[in-house]
CSV table of C-alpha atoms in Angstrom, one decimal:
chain,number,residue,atom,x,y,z
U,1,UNK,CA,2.8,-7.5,-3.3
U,2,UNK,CA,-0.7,-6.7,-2.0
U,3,UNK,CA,-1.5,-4.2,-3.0
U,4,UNK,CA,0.9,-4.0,-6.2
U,5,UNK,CA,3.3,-1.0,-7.0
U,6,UNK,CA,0.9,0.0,-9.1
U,7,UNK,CA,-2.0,0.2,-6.3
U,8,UNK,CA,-4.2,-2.6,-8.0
U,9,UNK,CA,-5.6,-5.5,-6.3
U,10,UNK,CA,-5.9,-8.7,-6.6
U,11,UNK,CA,-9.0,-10.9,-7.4
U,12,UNK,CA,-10.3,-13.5,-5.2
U,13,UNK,CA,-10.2,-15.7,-8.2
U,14,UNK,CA,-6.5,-14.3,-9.2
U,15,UNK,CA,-5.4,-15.3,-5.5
U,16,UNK,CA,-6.8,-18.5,-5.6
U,17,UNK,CA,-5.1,-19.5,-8.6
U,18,UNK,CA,-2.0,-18.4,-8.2
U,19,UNK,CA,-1.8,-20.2,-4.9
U,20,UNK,CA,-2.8,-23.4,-6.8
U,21,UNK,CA,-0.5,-22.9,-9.2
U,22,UNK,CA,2.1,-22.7,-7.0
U,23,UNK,CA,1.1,-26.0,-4.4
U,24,UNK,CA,1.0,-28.0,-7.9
U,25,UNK,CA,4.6,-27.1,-8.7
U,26,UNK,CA,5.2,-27.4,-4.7
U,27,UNK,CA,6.4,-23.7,-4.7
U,28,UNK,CA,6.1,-21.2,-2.2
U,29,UNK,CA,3.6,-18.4,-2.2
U,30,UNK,CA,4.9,-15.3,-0.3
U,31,UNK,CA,3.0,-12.1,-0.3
U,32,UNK,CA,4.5,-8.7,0.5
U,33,UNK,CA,1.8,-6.8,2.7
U,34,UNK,CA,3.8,-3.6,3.6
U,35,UNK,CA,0.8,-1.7,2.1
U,36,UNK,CA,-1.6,-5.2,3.4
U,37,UNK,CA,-4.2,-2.7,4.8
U,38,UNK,CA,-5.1,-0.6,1.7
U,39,UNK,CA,-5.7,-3.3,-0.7
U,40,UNK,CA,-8.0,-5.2,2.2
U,41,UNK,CA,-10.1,-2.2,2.5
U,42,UNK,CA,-10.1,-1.5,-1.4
U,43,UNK,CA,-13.5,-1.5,-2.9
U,44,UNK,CA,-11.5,-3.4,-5.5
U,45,UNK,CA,-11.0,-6.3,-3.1
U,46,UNK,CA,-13.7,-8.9,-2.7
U,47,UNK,CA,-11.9,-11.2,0.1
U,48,UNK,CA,-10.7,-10.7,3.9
U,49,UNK,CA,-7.7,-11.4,6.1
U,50,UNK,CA,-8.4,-15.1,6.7
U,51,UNK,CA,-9.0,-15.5,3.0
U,52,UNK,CA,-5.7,-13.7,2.1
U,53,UNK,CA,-3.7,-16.2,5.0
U,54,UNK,CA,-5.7,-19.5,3.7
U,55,UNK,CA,-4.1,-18.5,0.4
U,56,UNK,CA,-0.1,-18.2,0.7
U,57,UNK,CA,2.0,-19.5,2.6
U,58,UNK,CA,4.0,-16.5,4.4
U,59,UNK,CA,2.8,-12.9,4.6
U,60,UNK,CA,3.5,-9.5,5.6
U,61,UNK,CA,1.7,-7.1,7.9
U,62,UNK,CA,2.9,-3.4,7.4
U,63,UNK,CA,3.4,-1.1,9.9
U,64,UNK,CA,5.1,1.6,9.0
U,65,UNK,CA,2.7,2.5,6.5
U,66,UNK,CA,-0.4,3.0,8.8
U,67,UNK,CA,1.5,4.6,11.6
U,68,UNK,CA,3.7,2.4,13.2
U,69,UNK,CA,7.0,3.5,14.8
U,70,UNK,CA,8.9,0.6,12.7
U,71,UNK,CA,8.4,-2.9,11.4
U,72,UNK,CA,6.4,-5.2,9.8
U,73,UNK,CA,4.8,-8.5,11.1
U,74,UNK,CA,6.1,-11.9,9.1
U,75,UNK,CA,2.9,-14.1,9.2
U,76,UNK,CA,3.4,-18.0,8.3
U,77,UNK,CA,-0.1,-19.4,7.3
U,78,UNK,CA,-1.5,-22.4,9.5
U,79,UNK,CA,2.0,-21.7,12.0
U,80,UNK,CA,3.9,-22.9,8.8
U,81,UNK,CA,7.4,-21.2,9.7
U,82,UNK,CA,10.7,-23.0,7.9
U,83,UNK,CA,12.2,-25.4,10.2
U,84,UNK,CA,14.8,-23.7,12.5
U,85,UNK,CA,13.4,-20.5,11.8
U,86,UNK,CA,13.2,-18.8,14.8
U,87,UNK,CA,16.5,-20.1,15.9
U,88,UNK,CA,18.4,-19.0,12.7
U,89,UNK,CA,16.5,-15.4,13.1
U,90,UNK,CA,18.5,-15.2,16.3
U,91,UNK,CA,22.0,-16.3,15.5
U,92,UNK,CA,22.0,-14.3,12.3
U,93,UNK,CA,21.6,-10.8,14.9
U,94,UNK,CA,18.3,-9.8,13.2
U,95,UNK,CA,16.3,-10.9,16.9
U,96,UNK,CA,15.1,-7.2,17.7
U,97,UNK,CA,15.9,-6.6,21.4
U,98,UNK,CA,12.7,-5.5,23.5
U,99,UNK,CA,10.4,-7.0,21.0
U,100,UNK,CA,7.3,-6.5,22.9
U,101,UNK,CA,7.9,-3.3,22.2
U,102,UNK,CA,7.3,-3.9,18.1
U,103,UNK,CA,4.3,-6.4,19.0
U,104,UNK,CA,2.4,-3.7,21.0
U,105,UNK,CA,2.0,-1.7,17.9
U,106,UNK,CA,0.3,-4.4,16.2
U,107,UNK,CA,-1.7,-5.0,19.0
U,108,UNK,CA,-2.9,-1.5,18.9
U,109,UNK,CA,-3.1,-1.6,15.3
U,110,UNK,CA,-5.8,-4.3,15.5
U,111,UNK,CA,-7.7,-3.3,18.6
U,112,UNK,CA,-11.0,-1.8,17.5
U,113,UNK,CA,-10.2,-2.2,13.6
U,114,UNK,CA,-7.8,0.6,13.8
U,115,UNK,CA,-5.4,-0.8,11.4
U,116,UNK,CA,-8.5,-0.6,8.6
U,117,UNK,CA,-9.8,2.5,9.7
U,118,UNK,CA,-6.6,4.2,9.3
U,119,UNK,CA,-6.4,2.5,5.8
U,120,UNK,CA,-9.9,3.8,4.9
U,121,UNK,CA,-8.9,7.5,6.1
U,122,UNK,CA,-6.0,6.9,3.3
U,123,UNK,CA,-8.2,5.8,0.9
U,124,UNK,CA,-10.6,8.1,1.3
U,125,UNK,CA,-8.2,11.1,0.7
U,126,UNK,CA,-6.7,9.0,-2.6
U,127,UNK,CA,-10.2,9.2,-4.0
U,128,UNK,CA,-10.0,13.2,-3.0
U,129,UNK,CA,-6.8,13.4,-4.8
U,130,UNK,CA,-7.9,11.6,-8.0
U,131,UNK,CA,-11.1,13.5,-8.5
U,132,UNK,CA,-9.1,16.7,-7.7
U,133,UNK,CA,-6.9,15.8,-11.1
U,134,UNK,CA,-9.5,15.0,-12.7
U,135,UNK,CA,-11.6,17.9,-12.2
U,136,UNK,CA,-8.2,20.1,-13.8
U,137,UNK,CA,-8.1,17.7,-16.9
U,138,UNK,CA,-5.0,16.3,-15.5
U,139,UNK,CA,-4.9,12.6,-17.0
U,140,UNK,CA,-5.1,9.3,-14.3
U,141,UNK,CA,-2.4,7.2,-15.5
U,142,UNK,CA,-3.2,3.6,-14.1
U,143,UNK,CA,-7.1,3.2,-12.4
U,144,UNK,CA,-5.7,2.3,-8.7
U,145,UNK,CA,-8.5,1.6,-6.1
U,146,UNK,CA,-5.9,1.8,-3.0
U,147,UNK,CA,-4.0,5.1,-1.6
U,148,UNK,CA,-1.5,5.7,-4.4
U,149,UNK,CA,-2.9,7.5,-7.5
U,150,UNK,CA,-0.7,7.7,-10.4
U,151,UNK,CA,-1.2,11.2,-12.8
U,152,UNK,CA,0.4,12.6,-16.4
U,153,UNK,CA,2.0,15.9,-15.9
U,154,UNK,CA,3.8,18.0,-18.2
U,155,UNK,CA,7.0,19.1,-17.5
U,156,UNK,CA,6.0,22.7,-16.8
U,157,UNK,CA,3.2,21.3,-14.7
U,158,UNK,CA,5.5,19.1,-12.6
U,159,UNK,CA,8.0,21.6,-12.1
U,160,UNK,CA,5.4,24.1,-10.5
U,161,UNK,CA,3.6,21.2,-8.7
U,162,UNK,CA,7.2,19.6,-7.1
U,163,UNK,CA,7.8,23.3,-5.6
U,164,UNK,CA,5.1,22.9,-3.5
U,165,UNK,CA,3.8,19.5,-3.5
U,166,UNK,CA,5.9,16.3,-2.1
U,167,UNK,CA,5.4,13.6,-5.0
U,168,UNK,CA,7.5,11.5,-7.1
U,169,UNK,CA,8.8,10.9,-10.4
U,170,UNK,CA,7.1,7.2,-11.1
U,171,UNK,CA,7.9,7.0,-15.1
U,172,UNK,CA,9.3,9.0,-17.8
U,173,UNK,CA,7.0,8.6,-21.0
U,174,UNK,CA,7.9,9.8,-24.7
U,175,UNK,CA,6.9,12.9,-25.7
U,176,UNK,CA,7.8,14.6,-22.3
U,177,UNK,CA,5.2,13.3,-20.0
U,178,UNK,CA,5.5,12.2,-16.7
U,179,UNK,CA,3.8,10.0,-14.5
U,180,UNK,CA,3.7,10.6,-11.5
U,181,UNK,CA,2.6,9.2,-8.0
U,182,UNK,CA,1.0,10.7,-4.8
U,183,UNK,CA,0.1,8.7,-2.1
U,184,UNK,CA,-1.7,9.4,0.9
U,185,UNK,CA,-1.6,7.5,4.5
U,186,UNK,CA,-2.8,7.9,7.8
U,187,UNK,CA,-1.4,11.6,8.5
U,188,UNK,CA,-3.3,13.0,5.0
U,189,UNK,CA,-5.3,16.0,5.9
U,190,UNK,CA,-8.4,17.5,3.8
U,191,UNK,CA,-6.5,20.9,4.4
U,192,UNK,CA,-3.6,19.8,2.5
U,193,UNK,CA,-6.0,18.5,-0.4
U,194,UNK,CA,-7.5,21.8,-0.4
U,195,UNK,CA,-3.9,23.4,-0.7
U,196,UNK,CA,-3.5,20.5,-3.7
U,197,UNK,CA,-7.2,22.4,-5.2
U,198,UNK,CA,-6.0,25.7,-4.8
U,199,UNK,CA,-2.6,25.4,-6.5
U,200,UNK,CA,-3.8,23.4,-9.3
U,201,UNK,CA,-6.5,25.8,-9.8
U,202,UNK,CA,-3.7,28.7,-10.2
U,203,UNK,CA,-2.4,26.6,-13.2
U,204,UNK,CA,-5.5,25.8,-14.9
């Protein structure tokens, strides 16, 4: 995935390779883009869109992530799609009905760079997020360029934070620490990060 679960990007060089890698052995290269938009507009990311699509063979373009009602848009690179494709889409019922009505958010989503814009906002707020931790002495857990920051809580932390913060449980570590994830996306307000300031600040 692009960006991975982890929020971390690849390289130019990583992409390249790996989608050598895989023409040599006549594989497939299929890259899950739900979040596509946050690792594209990563400082961490030194390639664009057409880069990404010269480079694998089928991709995703998330909506639901930056705002879209529902869906995501299954790209096949150089109009590559598996023979029968579109006909076996439709017999096996997963044709959506009124599909225009999906297409139109993409077509939002990429008029006047909307789609990155909303992904900068996202990131934008991440950064807030991670230097809010930070300034408490709360420990980043994984350096993640995109919009989900990873933190160590304890469990006394944690249990304070979940009353009033929506987070999740990412990893259990020994010795009773927890890693965490917040994310932010297109609906993330500064108010809300100030809230985040404030609370931690109560348990400093």
């Amino acid at each position: 995935s692009m960006p991975t679960e982890f929020g971390m990007v690849y390289t130019r060089e990583e992409l390249a390779a790996l989608y050598a890698t895989c023409q040599k052995y006549d594989l497939r290269l299929f890259i899950d883009g739900a979040r596509l938009g946050y690792g594209l507009v990563s400082a961490a990311c030194d390639y664009d869109l057409p880069f990404l699509a010269k480079h694998c063979d089928v991709f995703y373009i998330g909506g639901t992530k930056v705002g879209a009602m529902m869906g995501e848009a299954v790209v096949f690179s150089g109009m590559k799609a598996p023979k029968y494709f579109f006909t076996n889409v439709k017999r096996h019922g997963a044709l959506l009905a009124k599909g225009r009505m999906l297409g139109i958010q993409f077509d939002t989503l990429f008029t006047d760079e909307l789609y990155f814009k909303i992904s900068r906002h996202a990131i934008a707020t991440a950064t807030r997020i991670r230097s809010i931790f930070e300034k408490h002495g709360i420990t980043i857990a994984y350096d993640s360029p995109t919009n989900q920051q990873f933190v160590v809580l304890s469990p006394a932390l944690y249990e304070a934070l979940s009353q009033k913060v929506a987070f999740e449980i990412w990893e259990r570590k020994s010795g009773h620490e927890i890693i965490c994830r917040f994310v932010t996306s297109w609906a993330t307000k500064e108010e809300e990060l100030d809230e985040l300031d404030r609370i931690l600040q109560a348990y400093a």
